[in-house]
Each structure stands twice: as structure tokens, then as C-alpha cells.
Amino acid sequence: MKKLHYLFMLLITATTFAQSTGSIAGKLIDKEYNDEPLPFANVLIKGTTKGTTSNIDGLYELTDLEPGNYVISFSFVGYQTQDITVTVVADKVTTLNVSMVASAANLEEIVITTTTRKQSETALLLDQKKAVEIKQSIGAEELSRKGVSDAAGAVAKISGVSKQEGSSNVYVRGLGDRYLNTTMNGLSLPSNDVNKKNIDLNLFSSDIIENVSISKAYSSRFFGDFSAGNVDITSKDYKGKGFFTFNVGSSVNTNAADQTFFRSGGTSYFGFYNRYDNNPFAVILSHGFDPQQAESPIDLNFGAAFGKSFDFENGSRLSFYGTASFENGFEYRRGSNVDYTNVEKKAFEDAEEFEYSTKTTAMATINYKIDANNSLKFNSLFVNNASDRVGYFGIDGKGRNRDAILNTDEGFYQMNVQFNQNLIYVNQLTGRHKFEDNKYDLDWGIGYNVVNAHEPDRKRISVENYQFALDNDANTTPTFYSNVVFDNQRYFQNINDNEFNSRVNLAYNTNENLKLNFGFAGRAKERQFDNIRYGYDITNPNTPVSNVNNLNSIFSLDNLSTSFNQNGLYSIRAINNIPGQSNRNRPALPENTYNGNLDVYAGYANAELKAGDKWLFVPGVRVEAIAQEISYDVINLGAAGNNTIGANETVFLPSLSVKYGVNEDQNLRFSASETISLPEFKEVSPFLYESISQRIGGNPDLLGRTSNIAYTNVNDVSYSRILNLDLKYEWFMSKSEIISIGAFYKQINDPVNQVVAFDATGTQRFFRTGERAEILGFEAEIRKNILMDDDKENAKLSAGFNFTYMHTQQDLYESIIGTYSVSFNKSEEELQGASPIIVNADINYSPTFGNYKPTANLIFSYFSDRIDALGSGQLGNVIEKGIPTLDFVLKNKLNDKMELNLGIRNILNPTVQYLREGTSLGNVLVTSPNGKDVTDYKRGLGIGLQFKYNF
């Protein structure tokens, strides 16, 4: 199509210009970017003011030239300027095609990077226009302008995408974590959280992101476990002489600013735990219970990045890029914590939670360009993400617990001190090769990922008659609540994930109208999980607590009840004792364990077939062999709790993508495919995790019928099969403007939902709740320049807006009987996690005052109410209330070396709420396993400054 376009230009040129003049026309190729067309490059006749720029296909033309010799100068930021002498002949078109290569950079240049194309909004719009599938991207340039600090914030700016407020959960077209895939440089990424399938996107700071793309329509190159979309993070790269940047910033949260903060003992300022080498039982004996006072609640962030390239005489290049950063944050939340299922179990109408979070990232990239046809790239990423939470529940003395011993109506109080650390290691080696005059392209990658996710030494204490701690009466004191041993406890949890993954694609360019792709992809993932819990067995009932803020004075070795100390206040109990030993005051074996394995091996083929100038057809098929197995030993199923289950499947997944070029600037796209959705380890393992007021666990029935249970509505399937249809119109009004509208439909067979049990425990588990779910949606997006600068090249005032509306519906079984059972009192419901309305908008103002050019951004997003968990029996759904957010970001580039930036986050400061519908009390505020340990709270405004210096 490009060649036909080019020949058409030559024909017009040759037949329309005067007989006494000639012209020059050609195409610019980007050697640094897989020989793609280079758009928007400058083409100038040296010594004159006459020139042009290459168009979106890299084509240019200089017309009406007198015969003679001309020096044509070709230039583009980050590329070598080329001056070429050309002879113009009357009545003829002189063809001059030019390959542009990276600049070696002048000594005066600070940063030269050829990856600018893949970071800029203009280049990503070009990529979207040329893509064979439906996708959208946001690059480093836009992330910087909008002050987005991580990948989770990045994707939330894309149409049809929303982010759960107060967490990193991302929803694409109304489908949440279990329906998404996350990759980095096209290779699978692991999860860092037992409760999630995907890695937290907020772990990827903007320093390591070149761009983030979401492919919402399936292509055979993706793994078949694809429903809502695939999020791919492209890591930053560098090609140039050399640079070094340093930035430091600080911010404050308005809720946290005046608080005295607390965090766990044994943790460092940088988010590392210092007691991993010790046995949990030894930690209990040697380290106390009380949290420690933290530093002043002022957020700090700093980081540095560098790059360097070495060019060799044979044309090869070795490039290095490295970046490291640290940031922390203080948040204070005050709200409620209510455990309400069919009855109220616990209610803390006044609760507070202190959270100190840290994120440390480091990435190194080595890129070796062997020659124009071969390159290798090694990428290594390390992330340490830690969250330190201290929660006090029932601080007004009015906490209620229907199982309380002394007083069910007031005075129940709990403290929870919890530290979570996730250590993530991602290592990737990728390569690109071209053979036989670019007829064959080979693209491959291998990766090895490790995740160590720890919850070390969670401490939880329960007290009755806490109102006496507030009355200043020395004769009245609170007492320990000890209905069971584990009402006062220490808890230790470990997750270790290892994954090998690979991909290879061989493209055969038969001619300009047909390209064939053949590929293989594989992943082998293993997870090991264990937890140990120790309880404090209070010797005497109603033991007083003289000071709830000095528990170390009670849970000390001096007060440990042993055979040598008959008057001790407590003993330490374990559930799973070592054979031959007591469960009292002795180390124990893990309480729950599971080992999971997922092996996926796939082959695929597709064709990119051009029909004339306008049509592109991409039919494809993927064949996947899937083996899932999980072995578990859990206490909540009794004798049935030790088991191994598994499933082996081979699936055939067809796909078709059609692109019709209405004209040079407009596309009409259609996509149809079949995909699957696999259950995750945490959805299958029956391990039960208990927070202050929520319990969530898995369900082995998701892998089919696995025992002799008399099943009802438990189908013998291990995955959900999904039909996907997409239709989209795109109009690229200019290099930075777009209007698009689209419609999509999904049919999910055997869908999985998170369901709240209709009983006193209110345990949430995962069920295949019906035969089918359907999603019908509409998307619209516009990016428009409102005011242009004097050169008419860049926008002074621009705006973006995208809107998504979705209608979802699923049928529900009347009852499900299996390993766990549940029933529904209605036959239809909306799909869990789906917001009917999603809105993202931003406005950008970039005036110029001499050499000073600030950029101001106002960014808005909103999602409407959505089902967080389905209610069962007579129990209503848990609803996550819709949240509007508004941020202001001011980027101040003071000169070529310095930036001073201001950000004000969460300006509207909405209230975060989860509600239980349809109780006898009406809608009741509750917490959610997908959120925080309090609800009905405000996050506060975040106000910060950042200084950046480029060397």
C-alpha cells in the first residue's frame, strides 16, 4: 500500500508540473526502529527557506524546482543530519530514499535518545494508526506531562479503563484482575500478591516506562488467557552519547500531616524487613508486640538515571541505560469497619489506619546492535514494594461484637499491625534479526521472574470494655478478649513464585501485500505458599489490660506460662505442632500450604493480507496445551483439606482482524476472536485469609469435578470460554489529534464471580455462578488542539476526553453444591467489577514566555458504582461506590538543565465507600478484601514539589 501511495505521488508529480521544472520525492526510513517509516522529519533545501516534512508514512516531496544541483538536508531530533547532493532534471521526478540513523551526539548535547518516537504522543498515535490490532498506548512524554508516577496511573488514562481507588486494581471494559494479562516487553510478568493474578502496576515507576499499551482486541500472538485485554509495559532504552539526571521531591498528605505515625517493629525506613533469617517462633520470643513511632509524615522521593552508547567502526553499537528510584508515602484513613452478612457480627463505627508505603525500583538495560539487521537486548528489573499498616478499630469505645463475652453492645476493640513486602526480580533477553533482504524477521525473547511476597509477623490483639481505657478511672480497665486462642495472635506468611517464559515469532514477508507470522510461546509457573499462626492463650479469663499501648509489658518472657512459671499470664499455642512435640510454647509446622503449577505451551500462525490500498485482513489461529495442578494442605476442610487436583486442556483459538483505510487519516476496524479465562491459584486453593472483618478463599471446583461430592451446577470445566467482537472507527485529524468511536461485545461462558456466603461468617469465595455472561459496550475518545503556537506546530491549549458505557448481564444458578455451596434468589445480575460509566478527561496549557515554557495539566477521571462481590441467598451485593478524582500538575522547565514541578492530587477528596445492599438495616457500610481495612474514609489531598537536574 505504501509503494502504491508512493507511485501515485510520483505519477501526479510527473504529469502536473510545468515542463521546465522537476521535483524530488522519496521516503525516509528509521534504521533505529526496525526500518519503519520516519514521519515528521525535516527536509530542507540547504541555503534556502524552502522545505517540507515527511508525512505519516515517511513520504516527502519537493516540487517546482529549477533544473540543477541541490543540497538536501534531512534532520530529525536524535538522528544524524544528512546533507545529500541531488541533480534535478526538467520534467522528471528524482527519487531519493534516505535511511536515518542515530546521532553520535555533539559534546554540547545533554540527552539524545532515539526512543523519543516511542515515548511521544505523536509517535504513539502513529503506532495506533498503523497497528494491525485495536490498541491504545500512553508514553513517557504524556506520563511526564500529566505527572503520572506509575503504570497503574498510566493505564487509568486510557479509554475504558478505571483504577480502584486506594488500591492498584485495574479494570478494563468492566473486567478486573482475573480477566487481564500483564507483560513487559512482550514477556509474561508474575503476580506479587496472593490475592491477584497480575502484578501491581503501581510497582512500575514512570522512570522505567517508555510506554504502556493496552491491546483490547485479541491477536494470536497473545496467550489465550485473554479477556479484557493485555497490558504491555515497554521498558526504557537509550541510544546516544551520554546523560545523567537526578531528581528529588517531597510531598505531604493533608490527612497525614498532623498525625503521629506508627509502623511495625523490625522494618526499615526503606521498606525492608530485618528478621527474615529468624524462625517465626524465635521472633515472637525475642521481639515485642507494640508498633513503633514512625518518622514525620512527609513523603520523599528521589531517583537518578543514566545512559551511554559506544559506537564501533564496523557499525555496531553498545548502549547502556540504568535507573534507580525510591519513594515513600504516608496515608491516614479514618472511617468505619463493619462485618455485616446476614447479621451484624462486628461493628467499629470509628476506626483509624496508618499506612507507610515504600517503593524502590532499579533497572538496567544493555542493548547491543550487532549490525543493521541484528540486535540483542538484556533487561533486568528489581522492585521492592512494602506496605506497613497499623490499624486501631473501635477507638471511640463503642465497638460491637455479637460474640463478645462481657459486653456485646460496646467496648470491643482490636489492633492490627501488618507489614507486607514484595521483592520482584524480572530478567529478560530479547533479540531481533532480519534475513535475506528483510524477507524474514525473527523476534524472540526469554525471561525468568522471581517474586518473594512476605507478610512477616502480623500482630492482632482483641480487647473488651475498651471504653474503660477512655474514662480516666483507675478502678476500671479493659480486659483481653479470648473466646478462642487466636483472638490474640501472630501470623507469618510467605509466597515464592518462579516463572520461565519465552516467545519467538518468525515473519515471512512474501511480498508487499502478504506477511506470514509463525510463532511459539511458553510459560512454566510455580508457586509455593505457606503460613504459620501462633495464638496467645490467656491463662485467666478477663485478664486486665492496664495500658493498651504497652502490650510488651504483658507479652514478655517473664509472663510466659511454663512448667517453671506456673503463674504466667499467657502461653503460646500453634495449630500444627511438630509430631512428637506439644503445640504449647513450641515451634510449629505451617498451618496451610499449597503448591501450584501452570504450564502453557502454544503455537500460532497468522497472515497480514493487504487487499488493494485500503483493506488489511489478519486471520490467525492459536493452539495451546494447558496443564494446571495444585496441591494443598489446609485446615478449613478437615480430612478433605489435603488433596491434589489438576486439569489438562488443549484449546484452539481462532481470531480475525480487519482494517479498512477509509482514507489516509481514517480507519475502520473489526475484530473477532475466541479466548479463554483460566482460574488463578488463589481462586482454586481453599486456603482462607482472614482480615479484621473479611474472609476470602479459593474453590477447587473451578478446575472441574474433582471428588465424589454430589455436585449440582458444578460443570466439569477448568476455564471460561469467551467470544470477543469489536468494531472501531478512528480519525487521525493531525499528528496529535484523534477522534474514535467503538462498540464491543463479549460473551463469557461459565463465568467466575467473587461471592459472599449467606451465613454468619460471610466468607467470600469464587464460583462459576451461571452458564453465560454478556457485555455490550460503547467507547468514544477525542484529543483536540484548541490553540496553537505561532509556528502552528505545537498546541498551547489542548484537551482529551474519553467515555465508556457498558451494559452487562449474567444468568445465575438457583443453587450450587460442591466443595462449597451457595444459592441465589435472583436469576440475573450485572457482572461483578463492571462500571456502567467510565470517564477520563484532561486539559493541557503550555504557554511560552521567552525561554520559559511551563505546562499545566488538569486531569479528571470517574467510574460509576460497580459490584465488588455478589451477594448470595437473601444477602445483597457489596457495592463499590463510584469515585471522581481530579489532579493538577504544573511542569516548570526552568532551563535546559532544571525542572521544578508542582502536583496537587485528589483535589475533590471524595469519600471511599463499600456498601452491603438489602440488609434489614438498609444499605450498610462494610469493608472489602479488595480495598482497605476501613471504609467511609477520605484519602486527603497530596501536595508535592519535585526538583530535577540534567547533567
PDB file of N, CA and C in Angstrom, residues 40 56 121-122 125-126 128-129 665 730-740 781-788 795 797-799:
ATOM      1  N   PHE A  40       7.358  13.098  10.093  1.00  0.00           N
ATOM      2  CA  PHE A  40       7.560  14.419  10.694  1.00  0.00           C
ATOM      3  C   PHE A  40       9.038  14.830  10.757  1.00  0.00           C
ATOM      4  N   ILE A  56       2.993  10.907   7.515  1.00  0.00           N
ATOM      5  CA  ILE A  56       2.870   9.831   8.486  1.00  0.00           C
ATOM      6  C   ILE A  56       3.401   8.508   7.958  1.00  0.00           C
ATOM      7  N   GLU A 121       3.473  11.364  22.318  1.00  0.00           N
ATOM      8  CA  GLU A 121       2.072  11.150  21.977  1.00  0.00           C
ATOM      9  C   GLU A 121       1.881  11.041  20.475  1.00  0.00           C
ATOM     10  N   THR A 122       2.620  11.847  19.715  1.00  0.00           N
ATOM     11  CA  THR A 122       2.519  11.816  18.257  1.00  0.00           C
ATOM     12  C   THR A 122       2.917  10.457  17.712  1.00  0.00           C
ATOM     13  N   LEU A 125       0.357   7.745  18.565  1.00  0.00           N
ATOM     14  CA  LEU A 125      -0.816   7.832  17.694  1.00  0.00           C
ATOM     15  C   LEU A 125      -0.512   7.216  16.336  1.00  0.00           C
ATOM     16  N   LEU A 126       0.706   7.454  15.835  1.00  0.00           N
ATOM     17  CA  LEU A 126       1.118   6.830  14.586  1.00  0.00           C
ATOM     18  C   LEU A 126       1.113   5.312  14.738  1.00  0.00           C
ATOM     19  N   GLN A 128      -0.646   3.563  16.801  1.00  0.00           N
ATOM     20  CA  GLN A 128      -2.038   3.127  16.874  1.00  0.00           C
ATOM     21  C   GLN A 128      -2.663   3.074  15.487  1.00  0.00           C
ATOM     22  N   LYS A 129      -2.334   4.048  14.652  1.00  0.00           N
ATOM     23  CA  LYS A 129      -2.894   4.100  13.305  1.00  0.00           C
ATOM     24  C   LYS A 129      -2.416   2.922  12.464  1.00  0.00           C
ATOM     25  N   ASP A 665      -6.200   9.231   6.615  1.00  0.00           N
ATOM     26  CA  ASP A 665      -6.288   9.622   8.015  1.00  0.00           C
ATOM     27  C   ASP A 665      -7.367   8.890   8.806  1.00  0.00           C
ATOM     28  N   GLU A 730     -11.598   5.238  13.602  1.00  0.00           N
ATOM     29  CA  GLU A 730     -10.552   6.160  14.033  1.00  0.00           C
ATOM     30  C   GLU A 730     -10.349   7.230  12.968  1.00  0.00           C
ATOM     31  N   TRP A 731     -10.275   8.475  13.423  1.00  0.00           N
ATOM     32  CA  TRP A 731      -9.948   9.583  12.528  1.00  0.00           C
ATOM     33  C   TRP A 731      -8.780  10.344  13.151  1.00  0.00           C
ATOM     34  N   PHE A 732      -7.621  10.250  12.491  1.00  0.00           N
ATOM     35  CA  PHE A 732      -6.422  10.939  12.945  1.00  0.00           C
ATOM     36  C   PHE A 732      -6.390  12.307  12.271  1.00  0.00           C
ATOM     37  N   MET A 733      -6.938  13.298  12.983  1.00  0.00           N
ATOM     38  CA  MET A 733      -7.141  14.606  12.376  1.00  0.00           C
ATOM     39  C   MET A 733      -5.816  15.309  12.100  1.00  0.00           C
ATOM     40  N   SER A 734      -4.813  15.053  12.922  1.00  0.00           N
ATOM     41  CA  SER A 734      -3.476  15.591  12.713  1.00  0.00           C
ATOM     42  C   SER A 734      -2.517  14.657  13.427  1.00  0.00           C
ATOM     43  N   LYS A 735      -1.253  15.040  13.473  1.00  0.00           N
ATOM     44  CA  LYS A 735      -0.280  14.154  14.101  1.00  0.00           C
ATOM     45  C   LYS A 735      -0.500  14.010  15.604  1.00  0.00           C
ATOM     46  N   SER A 736      -1.309  14.869  16.208  1.00  0.00           N
ATOM     47  CA  SER A 736      -1.548  14.785  17.651  1.00  0.00           C
ATOM     48  C   SER A 736      -3.028  14.840  18.015  1.00  0.00           C
ATOM     49  N   GLU A 737      -3.914  14.665  17.039  1.00  0.00           N
ATOM     50  CA  GLU A 737      -5.343  14.743  17.292  1.00  0.00           C
ATOM     51  C   GLU A 737      -6.039  13.489  16.773  1.00  0.00           C
ATOM     52  N   ILE A 738      -7.043  13.064  17.518  1.00  0.00           N
ATOM     53  CA  ILE A 738      -7.778  11.871  17.118  1.00  0.00           C
ATOM     54  C   ILE A 738      -9.212  11.944  17.606  1.00  0.00           C
ATOM     55  N   ILE A 739     -10.108  11.383  16.808  1.00  0.00           N
ATOM     56  CA  ILE A 739     -11.475  11.087  17.219  1.00  0.00           C
ATOM     57  C   ILE A 739     -11.699   9.611  16.939  1.00  0.00           C
ATOM     58  N   SER A 740     -12.212   8.883  17.922  1.00  0.00           N
ATOM     59  CA  SER A 740     -12.516   7.472  17.692  1.00  0.00           C
ATOM     60  C   SER A 740     -13.795   7.110  18.427  1.00  0.00           C
ATOM     61  N   GLU A 781     -13.547   8.583  22.100  1.00  0.00           N
ATOM     62  CA  GLU A 781     -12.357   9.313  22.524  1.00  0.00           C
ATOM     63  C   GLU A 781     -12.106  10.470  21.574  1.00  0.00           C
ATOM     64  N   ILE A 782     -11.643  11.585  22.151  1.00  0.00           N
ATOM     65  CA  ILE A 782     -11.224  12.721  21.331  1.00  0.00           C
ATOM     66  C   ILE A 782     -10.004  13.360  21.974  1.00  0.00           C
ATOM     67  N   ARG A 783      -9.020  13.691  21.165  1.00  0.00           N
ATOM     68  CA  ARG A 783      -7.887  14.524  21.566  1.00  0.00           C
ATOM     69  C   ARG A 783      -7.832  15.678  20.570  1.00  0.00           C
ATOM     70  N   LYS A 784      -7.918  16.905  21.068  1.00  0.00           N
ATOM     71  CA  LYS A 784      -8.074  18.057  20.184  1.00  0.00           C
ATOM     72  C   LYS A 784      -7.172  19.200  20.630  1.00  0.00           C
ATOM     73  N   ASN A 785      -6.491  19.803  19.667  1.00  0.00           N
ATOM     74  CA  ASN A 785      -5.727  21.025  19.900  1.00  0.00           C
ATOM     75  C   ASN A 785      -6.666  22.218  19.773  1.00  0.00           C
ATOM     76  N   ILE A 786      -6.667  23.079  20.783  1.00  0.00           N
ATOM     77  CA  ILE A 786      -7.584  24.224  20.790  1.00  0.00           C
ATOM     78  C   ILE A 786      -6.875  25.497  20.349  1.00  0.00           C
ATOM     79  N   LEU A 787      -5.677  25.754  20.881  1.00  0.00           N
ATOM     80  CA  LEU A 787      -4.863  26.899  20.480  1.00  0.00           C
ATOM     81  C   LEU A 787      -3.477  26.411  20.089  1.00  0.00           C
ATOM     82  N   MET A 788      -2.958  26.912  18.959  1.00  0.00           N
ATOM     83  CA  MET A 788      -1.631  26.513  18.500  1.00  0.00           C
ATOM     84  C   MET A 788      -0.636  27.641  18.747  1.00  0.00           C
ATOM     85  N   ALA A 795       0.697  22.593  20.212  1.00  0.00           N
ATOM     86  CA  ALA A 795      -0.504  23.151  20.825  1.00  0.00           C
ATOM     87  C   ALA A 795      -0.154  23.908  22.096  1.00  0.00           C
ATOM     88  N   LEU A 797      -2.886  25.055  23.906  1.00  0.00           N
ATOM     89  CA  LEU A 797      -4.022  24.591  24.701  1.00  0.00           C
ATOM     90  C   LEU A 797      -4.623  23.378  24.006  1.00  0.00           C
ATOM     91  N   SER A 798      -4.668  22.262  24.707  1.00  0.00           N
ATOM     92  CA  SER A 798      -5.234  21.047  24.135  1.00  0.00           C
ATOM     93  C   SER A 798      -6.052  20.326  25.199  1.00  0.00           C
ATOM     94  N   ALA A 799      -6.896  19.414  24.752  1.00  0.00           N
ATOM     95  CA  ALA A 799      -7.762  18.690  25.677  1.00  0.00           C
ATOM     96  C   ALA A 799      -7.975  17.277  25.173  1.00  0.00           C
TER      97      ALA A 799
END
